[in-house]
GROMACS .gro file of C-alpha atoms in nm:
model
  416
    1TRP     CA    1   0.055  -0.017   0.012
    2GLN     CA    2   0.090   0.316  -0.021
    3ASN     CA    3   0.016   0.683  -0.113
    4PRO     CA    4  -0.027   0.764  -0.496
    5ARG     CA    5  -0.016   1.122  -0.412
    6MET     CA    6   0.350   1.037  -0.176
    7HIS     CA    7   0.695   1.121  -0.398
    8ILE     CA    8   1.007   1.032  -0.280
    9TYR     CA    9   1.308   1.208  -0.396
   10LEU     CA   10   1.610   1.230  -0.317
   11VAL     CA   11   1.841   1.508  -0.249
   12GLY     CA   12   2.112   1.775  -0.136
   13GLY     CA   13   2.443   1.588  -0.122
   14ALA     CA   14   2.453   1.318  -0.284
   15VAL     CA   15   2.328   1.451  -0.555
   16ARG     CA   16   2.584   1.716  -0.577
   17ASP     CA   17   2.840   1.438  -0.472
   18LYS     CA   18   2.711   1.252  -0.726
   19LEU     CA   19   2.696   1.504  -1.022
   20LEU     CA   20   3.082   1.644  -0.897
   21ASN     CA   21   3.180   1.191  -0.908
   22ARG     CA   22   3.253   1.244  -0.574
   23PRO     CA   23   3.183   0.949  -0.316
   24VAL     CA   24   2.829   0.962  -0.209
   25VAL     CA   25   2.814   0.914   0.148
   26ASP     CA   26   2.530   1.038   0.317
   27HIS     CA   27   2.176   0.912   0.157
   28ASP     CA   28   1.894   1.180   0.220
   29HIS     CA   29   1.520   1.182   0.090
   30VAL     CA   30   1.244   1.498   0.090
   31VAL     CA   31   0.920   1.254   0.062
   32VAL     CA   32   0.655   1.457  -0.008
   33GLY     CA   33   0.277   1.430  -0.055
   34ALA     CA   34   0.253   1.237   0.264
   35LEU     CA   35   0.134   1.224   0.633
   36PRO     CA   36   0.404   1.148   0.911
   37GLU     CA   37   0.104   0.922   0.915
   38GLU     CA   38   0.135   0.734   0.647
   39LEU     CA   39   0.577   0.687   0.695
   40LEU     CA   40   0.520   0.501   1.028
   41ALA     CA   41   0.292   0.243   0.881
   42LEU     CA   42   0.570   0.183   0.669
   43GLY     CA   43   0.765   0.064   0.949
   44TYR     CA   44   1.017   0.405   0.937
   45LYS     CA   45   1.111   0.486   1.237
   46PRO     CA   46   1.028   0.839   1.350
   47VAL     CA   47   1.363   1.054   1.523
   48GLY     CA   48   1.326   1.411   1.393
   49LYS     CA   49   1.226   1.662   1.721
   50ASP     CA   50   1.191   1.982   1.575
   51PHE     CA   51   1.006   1.862   1.254
   52PRO     CA   52   0.968   1.485   1.067
   53VAL     CA   53   1.233   1.272   1.015
   54PHE     CA   54   1.269   0.934   1.002
   55LEU     CA   55   1.490   0.668   0.931
   56HIS     CA   56   1.406   0.385   0.673
   57PRO     CA   57   1.342   0.078   0.826
   58ALA     CA   58   1.591  -0.117   0.576
   59THR     CA   59   1.839   0.130   0.491
   60GLY     CA   60   1.814   0.398   0.791
   61GLU     CA   61   1.904   0.644   0.574
   62GLU     CA   62   1.707   0.903   0.674
   63TYR     CA   63   1.308   1.072   0.494
   64ALA     CA   64   1.254   1.419   0.565
   65LEU     CA   65   0.902   1.538   0.485
   66ALA     CA   66   0.876   1.814   0.225
   67ARG     CA   67   0.899   2.102   0.505
   68THR     CA   68   0.884   2.500   0.477
   69GLU     CA   69   1.044   2.694   0.703
   70ARG     CA   70   0.988   3.117   0.856
   71LYS     CA   71   1.136   3.281   1.102
   72SER     CA   72   1.098   3.377   1.438
   73GLY     CA   73   1.297   3.550   1.575
   74ARG     CA   74   1.742   3.631   1.574
   75GLY     CA   75   1.989   3.309   1.525
   76TYR     CA   76   2.010   3.027   1.455
   77HIS     CA   77   1.697   2.901   1.653
   78GLY     CA   78   1.477   3.119   1.603
   79PHE     CA   79   1.244   2.915   1.334
   80VAL     CA   80   0.864   2.784   1.240
   81PHE     CA   81   0.837   2.523   1.002
   82GLN     CA   82   0.512   2.374   0.888
   83ALA     CA   83   0.581   2.007   0.662
   84ASP     CA   84   0.236   1.886   0.442
   85PRO     CA   85   0.105   1.717   0.220
   86THR     CA   86   0.072   2.031  -0.024
   87ILE     CA   87   0.473   2.121   0.013
   88THR     CA   88   0.596   2.053  -0.325
   89LEU     CA   89   0.971   1.992  -0.364
   90GLU     CA   90   1.015   2.293  -0.508
   91GLN     CA   91   0.912   2.470  -0.191
   92ASP     CA   92   1.150   2.208   0.008
   93LEU     CA   93   1.414   2.301  -0.158
   94ALA     CA   94   1.403   2.671  -0.144
   95ARG     CA   95   1.443   2.679   0.243
   96ARG     CA   96   1.823   2.517   0.128
   97ASP     CA   97   2.126   2.710   0.172
   98LEU     CA   98   2.372   2.711  -0.101
   99THR     CA   99   2.185   2.572  -0.512
  100ILE     CA  100   2.441   2.309  -0.519
  101ASN     CA  101   2.280   2.153  -0.190
  102ALA     CA  102   1.903   2.200  -0.409
  103ILE     CA  103   1.897   1.963  -0.638
  104ALA     CA  104   1.673   1.671  -0.615
  105GLU     CA  105   1.696   1.316  -0.831
  106ASP     CA  106   1.347   1.075  -0.834
  107GLU     CA  107   1.388   0.695  -0.902
  108HIS     CA  108   1.423   0.701  -1.293
  109GLY     CA  109   1.748   0.961  -1.219
  110ALA     CA  110   1.556   1.266  -1.385
  111LEU     CA  111   1.648   1.569  -1.132
  112THR     CA  112   1.474   1.905  -1.063
  113ASP     CA  113   1.675   2.183  -1.053
  114PRO     CA  114   1.503   2.452  -1.019
  115PHE     CA  115   1.773   2.714  -0.850
  116GLY     CA  116   2.034   2.636  -1.114
  117GLY     CA  117   2.242   2.430  -0.942
  118VAL     CA  118   2.410   2.206  -1.194
  119ARG     CA  119   2.521   2.530  -1.344
  120ASP     CA  120   2.643   2.600  -1.065
  121ILE     CA  121   2.843   2.305  -1.040
  122GLU     CA  122   2.945   2.378  -1.347
  123ALA     CA  123   3.024   2.715  -1.297
  124ARG     CA  124   3.151   2.608  -0.952
  125VAL     CA  125   3.029   2.915  -0.715
  126LEU     CA  126   2.859   2.874  -0.484
  127ARG     CA  127   2.591   3.056  -0.521
  128HIS     CA  128   2.250   3.129  -0.205
  129VAL     CA  129   1.983   2.959  -0.272
  130SER     CA  130   1.717   3.312  -0.189
  131PRO     CA  131   1.697   3.602   0.014
  132ALA     CA  132   1.619   3.352   0.284
  133PHE     CA  133   1.943   3.328   0.319
  134VAL     CA  134   1.988   3.589   0.624
  135GLU     CA  135   1.800   3.419   0.843
  136ASP     CA  136   2.044   3.195   0.932
  137PRO     CA  137   2.356   3.233   0.996
  138VAL     CA  138   2.541   2.921   1.051
  139ARG     CA  139   2.476   2.948   0.667
  140VAL     CA  140   2.792   3.166   0.706
  141LEU     CA  141   2.959   2.886   0.806
  142ARG     CA  142   2.830   2.633   0.642
  143VAL     CA  143   2.906   2.836   0.283
  144ALA     CA  144   3.307   2.870   0.445
  145ARG     CA  145   3.281   2.520   0.498
  146PHE     CA  146   3.221   2.440   0.162
  147ALA     CA  147   3.446   2.701   0.043
  148ALA     CA  148   3.722   2.444   0.264
  149ARG     CA  149   3.582   2.184   0.082
  150PHE     CA  150   3.607   2.261  -0.249
  151ALA     CA  151   3.818   2.490  -0.248
  152PRO     CA  152   4.099   2.214  -0.485
  153LEU     CA  153   3.794   2.151  -0.709
  154GLY     CA  154   3.806   2.528  -0.798
  155PHE     CA  155   3.494   2.692  -0.625
  156THR     CA  156   3.447   3.015  -0.563
  157VAL     CA  157   3.106   3.207  -0.284
  158ALA     CA  158   2.920   3.423  -0.595
  159ASP     CA  159   3.007   3.781  -0.577
  160GLU     CA  160   2.640   3.804  -0.457
  161THR     CA  161   2.631   3.589  -0.144
  162MET     CA  162   2.891   3.715   0.023
  163ALA     CA  163   2.738   4.072  -0.031
  164LEU     CA  164   2.391   3.864   0.159
  165MET     CA  165   2.755   3.758   0.410
  166ARG     CA  166   2.906   4.114   0.478
  167ARG     CA  167   2.508   4.193   0.552
  168MET     CA  168   2.453   3.956   0.814
  169VAL     CA  169   2.746   4.030   1.011
  170ALA     CA  170   2.692   4.413   0.946
  171ASP     CA  171   2.355   4.391   1.127
  172GLY     CA  172   2.514   4.156   1.420
  173GLU     CA  173   2.263   3.763   1.293
  174VAL     CA  174   2.662   3.599   1.308
  175ASP     CA  175   2.698   3.785   1.705
  176HIS     CA  176   2.376   3.547   1.794
  177LEU     CA  177   2.582   3.160   1.640
  178VAL     CA  178   2.618   3.009   2.004
  179PRO     CA  179   2.967   2.840   2.054
  180GLU     CA  180   2.926   2.506   1.998
  181ARG     CA  181   2.728   2.599   1.656
  182VAL     CA  182   3.069   2.747   1.635
  183TRP     CA  183   3.310   2.480   1.681
  184ALA     CA  184   3.048   2.235   1.487
  185GLU     CA  185   3.109   2.398   1.202
  186THR     CA  186   3.496   2.509   1.262
  187ARG     CA  187   3.556   2.185   1.354
  188LYS     CA  188   3.546   2.001   1.048
  189ALA     CA  189   3.603   2.310   0.821
  190LEU     CA  190   3.927   2.167   1.001
  191ALA     CA  191   3.928   1.850   0.814
  192GLU     CA  192   3.819   1.968   0.466
  193PRO     CA  193   4.137   1.985   0.186
  194GLN     CA  194   4.155   2.351   0.188
  195PRO     CA  195   4.077   2.462   0.605
  196SER     CA  196   4.278   2.789   0.495
  197ALA     CA  197   4.011   2.880   0.196
  198PHE     CA  198   3.754   2.820   0.552
  199LEU     CA  199   3.960   3.131   0.673
  200ARG     CA  200   3.993   3.351   0.404
  201VAL     CA  201   3.574   3.337   0.335
  202LEU     CA  202   3.515   3.428   0.731
  203ARG     CA  203   3.744   3.681   0.667
  204GLU     CA  204   3.635   3.827   0.290
  205CYS     CA  205   3.217   3.911   0.510
  206GLY     CA  206   3.414   4.001   0.831
  207ALA     CA  207   3.307   3.707   1.036
  208LEU     CA  208   3.668   3.604   1.193
  209ALA     CA  209   3.713   3.928   1.298
  210VAL     CA  210   3.356   3.843   1.521
  211LEU     CA  211   3.391   3.456   1.602
  212PHE     CA  212   3.791   3.462   1.533
  213PRO     CA  213   3.942   3.709   1.747
  214GLU     CA  214   4.185   3.645   1.879
  215ILE     CA  215   4.336   3.499   1.419
  216ASP     CA  216   4.135   3.738   1.279
  217ALA     CA  217   4.452   3.987   1.457
  218LEU     CA  218   4.735   3.753   1.328
  219TYR     CA  219   4.674   3.921   0.945
  220GLY     CA  220   4.910   4.147   0.955
  221VAL     CA  221   5.154   4.139   1.119
  222PRO     CA  222   5.476   4.101   0.939
  223GLN     CA  223   5.800   3.832   1.024
  224ARG     CA  224   6.105   3.775   0.947
  225ALA     CA  225   6.170   3.733   0.558
  226GLU     CA  226   6.445   3.520   0.618
  227PHE     CA  227   6.224   3.240   0.746
  228HIS     CA  228   5.881   3.368   0.660
  229PRO     CA  229   5.856   3.495   0.286
  230GLU     CA  230   5.506   3.511   0.286
  231ILE     CA  231   5.566   3.812   0.583
  232ASP     CA  232   5.242   3.841   0.683
  233THR     CA  233   5.099   3.593   1.004
  234GLY     CA  234   4.751   3.532   0.916
  235VAL     CA  235   4.878   3.407   0.542
  236HIS     CA  236   5.153   3.147   0.693
  237VAL     CA  237   4.883   2.989   0.882
  238GLU     CA  238   4.676   2.936   0.637
  239MET     CA  239   4.936   2.731   0.507
  240VAL     CA  240   4.993   2.574   0.788
  241LEU     CA  241   4.626   2.526   0.826
  242ASP     CA  242   4.713   2.331   0.400
  243ALA     CA  243   5.020   2.149   0.549
  244ALA     CA  244   4.891   1.992   0.854
  245ALA     CA  245   4.530   1.918   0.603
  246GLN     CA  246   4.822   1.700   0.346
  247LEU     CA  247   4.942   1.581   0.637
  248ALA     CA  248   4.694   1.447   0.867
  249PRO     CA  249   4.345   1.415   0.615
  250GLY     CA  250   4.091   1.490   0.775
  251ASN     CA  251   4.228   1.511   1.147
  252ASP     CA  252   4.105   1.857   1.301
  253VAL     CA  253   4.319   1.800   1.609
  254VAL     CA  254   4.595   1.824   1.350
  255GLY     CA  255   4.384   2.136   1.210
  256PHE     CA  256   4.251   2.321   1.588
  257CYS     CA  257   4.687   2.283   1.685
  258ALA     CA  258   4.766   2.483   1.330
  259LEU     CA  259   4.550   2.747   1.398
  260THR     CA  260   4.621   2.817   1.708
  261HIS     CA  261   4.962   2.757   1.711
  262ASP     CA  262   5.080   3.175   1.655
  263LEU     CA  263   4.889   3.280   1.771
  264GLY     CA  264   5.099   3.517   2.028
  265LYS     CA  265   5.246   3.655   1.731
  266ALA     CA  266   4.932   3.940   1.745
  267LEU     CA  267   5.052   4.039   2.112
  268THR     CA  268   5.428   4.063   1.989
  269PRO     CA  269   5.484   4.446   2.113
  270ALA     CA  270   5.581   4.691   1.723
  271ASP     CA  271   5.901   4.786   1.876
  272GLU     CA  272   5.976   4.418   1.811
  273LEU     CA  273   5.833   4.303   1.492
  274PRO     CA  274   5.886   4.112   1.276
  275ARG     CA  275   6.111   3.910   1.558
  276HIS     CA  276   5.882   3.757   1.799
  277VAL     CA  277   6.073   3.601   2.084
  278GLY     CA  278   5.821   3.463   2.307
  279HIS     CA  279   5.536   3.402   2.097
  280GLU     CA  280   5.566   3.031   2.234
  281HIS     CA  281   5.426   3.142   2.552
  282ARG     CA  282   5.279   3.450   2.523
  283GLY     CA  283   5.046   3.280   2.233
  284VAL     CA  284   4.877   3.023   2.541
  285ALA     CA  285   4.667   3.301   2.701
  286PRO     CA  286   4.459   3.349   2.398
  287LEU     CA  287   4.417   3.016   2.333
  288ARG     CA  288   4.231   2.938   2.631
  289ALA     CA  289   4.064   3.227   2.574
  290LEU     CA  290   3.922   3.113   2.243
  291ALA     CA  291   3.908   2.731   2.382
  292ALA     CA  292   3.723   2.821   2.615
  293ARG     CA  293   3.502   3.095   2.430
  294LEU     CA  294   3.400   2.768   2.263
  295LYS     CA  295   3.374   2.495   2.389
  296VAL     CA  296   3.631   2.273   2.255
  297PRO     CA  297   3.685   1.942   2.335
  298THR     CA  298   3.989   1.909   2.607
  299GLU     CA  299   4.168   1.724   2.379
  300HIS     CA  300   4.180   1.974   2.147
  301ALA     CA  301   4.272   2.264   2.404
  302ALA     CA  302   4.552   2.063   2.533
  303LEU     CA  303   4.760   1.948   2.211
  304ALA     CA  304   4.696   2.289   2.042
  305GLU     CA  305   4.846   2.439   2.374
  306LEU     CA  306   5.186   2.176   2.339
  307VAL     CA  307   5.210   2.251   2.040
  308CYS     CA  308   5.158   2.626   2.095
  309ARG     CA  309   5.400   2.636   2.369
  310GLU     CA  310   5.685   2.372   2.225
  311HIS     CA  311   5.696   2.347   1.869
  312LEU     CA  312   6.005   2.582   1.818
  313ASN     CA  313   6.118   2.345   2.058
  314ALA     CA  314   6.065   2.103   1.795
  315HIS     CA  315   6.200   2.265   1.534
  316ARG     CA  316   6.560   2.308   1.763
  317ALA     CA  317   6.517   1.944   1.842
  318PHE     CA  318   6.896   1.823   1.662
  319GLU     CA  319   7.030   2.154   1.921
  320LEU     CA  320   6.851   2.029   2.236
  321LYS     CA  321   7.064   1.847   2.549
  322PRO     CA  322   6.875   1.558   2.585
  323ALA     CA  323   6.722   1.604   2.923
  324THR     CA  324   6.579   1.875   2.766
  325VAL     CA  325   6.354   1.661   2.507
  326LEU     CA  326   6.400   1.394   2.782
  327LYS     CA  327   6.130   1.662   2.917
  328LEU     CA  328   5.942   1.755   2.574
  329LEU     CA  329   5.856   1.367   2.552
  330GLY     CA  330   5.721   1.438   2.962
  331ALA     CA  331   5.500   1.735   2.858
  332LEU     CA  332   5.369   1.559   2.556
  333ASP     CA  333   5.270   1.202   2.761
  334ALA     CA  334   5.465   1.054   2.475
  335LEU     CA  335   5.612   0.762   2.664
  336ARG     CA  336   5.270   0.651   2.734
  337ARG     CA  337   5.082   0.792   2.425
  338PRO     CA  338   5.310   0.766   2.083
  339ALA     CA  339   4.969   0.830   1.906
  340ARG     CA  340   4.928   1.172   2.030
  341LEU     CA  341   5.335   1.218   2.021
  342GLU     CA  342   5.249   1.148   1.638
  343LEU     CA  343   4.984   1.431   1.592
  344PHE     CA  344   5.188   1.672   1.780
  345LEU     CA  345   5.453   1.620   1.482
  346ALA     CA  346   5.231   1.658   1.184
  347ALA     CA  347   5.121   2.009   1.352
  348CYS     CA  348   5.505   2.149   1.339
  349GLU     CA  349   5.653   1.946   1.052
  350ALA     CA  350   5.276   2.155   0.944
  351ASP     CA  351   5.403   2.454   1.086
  352LYS     CA  352   5.729   2.411   0.956
  353ARG     CA  353   5.613   2.361   0.591
  354GLY     CA  354   5.355   2.665   0.588
  355ARG     CA  355   5.617   2.904   0.460
  356ARG     CA  356   5.624   3.038   0.048
  357GLY     CA  357   5.830   2.781  -0.151
  358HIS     CA  358   5.919   2.553   0.212
  359GLU     CA  359   5.580   2.296   0.124
  360HIS     CA  360   5.794   2.016   0.044
  361ASP     CA  361   6.110   2.056   0.315
  362ALA     CA  362   6.136   1.748   0.426
  363TYR     CA  363   6.100   1.749   0.835
  364PRO     CA  364   6.413   1.507   1.025
  365GLN     CA  365   6.354   1.642   1.383
  366ALA     CA  366   6.017   1.470   1.349
  367ASP     CA  367   6.223   1.099   1.264
  368TYR     CA  368   6.477   1.120   1.473
  369LEU     CA  369   6.189   1.307   1.873
  370ARG     CA  370   6.043   0.943   1.771
  371ALA     CA  371   6.400   0.745   1.782
  372ALA     CA  372   6.437   0.966   2.110
  373ARG     CA  373   6.088   0.837   2.288
  374ALA     CA  374   6.117   0.451   2.164
  375ALA     CA  375   6.482   0.463   2.321
  376ALA     CA  376   6.331   0.609   2.641
  377ALA     CA  377   6.088   0.433   2.669
  378ALA     CA  378   6.271   0.085   2.660
  379VAL     CA  379   6.430   0.140   2.965
  380GLU     CA  380   6.181  -0.022   3.161
  381SER     CA  381   6.195  -0.010   3.598
  382ALA     CA  382   6.216  -0.458   3.578
  383ASP     CA  383   6.601  -0.379   3.596
  384PHE     CA  384   6.699  -0.137   3.845
  385VAL     CA  385   6.453  -0.243   4.052
  386ALA     CA  386   6.686  -0.579   3.989
  387ARG     CA  387   6.892  -0.493   4.125
  388GLY     CA  388   6.796  -0.327   4.488
  389LEU     CA  389   6.717   0.016   4.378
  390ALA     CA  390   6.367   0.089   4.529
  391GLY     CA  391   6.151   0.443   4.606
  392PRO     CA  392   6.230   0.729   4.488
  393ALA     CA  393   6.613   0.575   4.323
  394ILE     CA  394   6.438   0.356   4.128
  395GLY     CA  395   6.351   0.746   3.961
  396GLN     CA  396   6.523   0.883   3.931
  397ALA     CA  397   6.762   0.608   3.816
  398MET     CA  398   6.580   0.538   3.486
  399GLU     CA  399   6.595   0.929   3.440
  400THR     CA  400   6.920   0.961   3.402
  401ALA     CA  401   6.961   0.540   3.131
  402ARG     CA  402   6.666   0.773   2.988
  403VAL     CA  403   6.796   1.043   2.903
  404HIS     CA  404   7.173   0.852   2.808
  405ALA     CA  405   6.952   0.635   2.582
  406ILE     CA  406   6.913   1.018   2.358
  407ALA     CA  407   7.267   1.046   2.424
  408ALA     CA  408   7.307   0.778   2.275
  409LEU     CA  409   7.162   0.881   1.965
  410LYS     CA  410   7.350   1.216   1.886
  411THR     CA  411   7.643   1.075   1.875
  412ASN     CA  412   7.521   0.837   1.691
  413PRO     CA  413   7.277   0.943   1.471
  414SER     CA  414   7.056   0.753   1.150
  415PRO     CA  415   7.167   0.891   0.779
  416SER     CA  416   6.853   1.073   0.710
   0.00000   0.00000   0.00000
């Protein structure tokens, strides 16, 4: 049994990604001409709290009743939804953010594309569907995130969409975004192939200064040209983000470390520029402020702080005393958590490569610090207990042995 008025369409990202010849991850569907009771009778499981969304009884894929929405207050919470059998497919597609996400496909493969999404996919343009775009400030972040995903394919933001986003920022809509939504979109953007585009889009519309003032402050801050041919610290951070996306694809922890590693450079006294002595320590306070404001997960914030404080030590690894190397490994808890060392090293290597003309530099410091960790971890307490040591003496003897083990590496460096 099925209601003859009921029609089901594949919508959104699934259609877009098929047209881009990209892997389709989520299959979302819209159901036109049906009541919630009819889907329940067919065995669909309800999951939507605010509006009728159901899971298919066999595939578990999402099916949402066609709906419209209208603004009822500020921020992204302020919406009233209407879902009933009279709402058309075109009305449902009209409430979507971008034309490339407002295409539907029926069971025969025929497309419904009322807003020119196919044309914009071919032209590589991110364009808003309708003036209602301005009603949801999360869309500013979503456009920036899609830019980070699709910039490698040549996508750019339409001029008229950028103008709308600027207006939303000027009207204060972006001020009403809750931290959880800002972080959710940022986290996804940091895992995209070209996160620098996220920063550039937000900066161009003015949202970066509102949502990430600590990062916005880095633009225009000069660095020493012999170390940073790109000179501008903001440009450097963009390059580090993209290097991190290549070294640790999809890893938003490494991405967050890359994003925040140089926040201290915005606080360098003007008479010291373009040198940034002590920036690694100055950066901790703004990093903590940003992480607290956005409610960033604890491990993201903790590792980002370590990268901020210690990235220069990683770069200078070959010059450090063995005892200092051991101290660095201890700060990272690397002996117990080798995976954490890998995240740290990826962020530090991204920092080294995130400089104009240095995108393909080798980073032998990483292998040296891995070897130092392995040498230190090979020292075990059982050997010292067997020698009759007890209590604090065991810890002291282990530390001395670990320093010696790292020193032995330095006298016998592996060829690189």
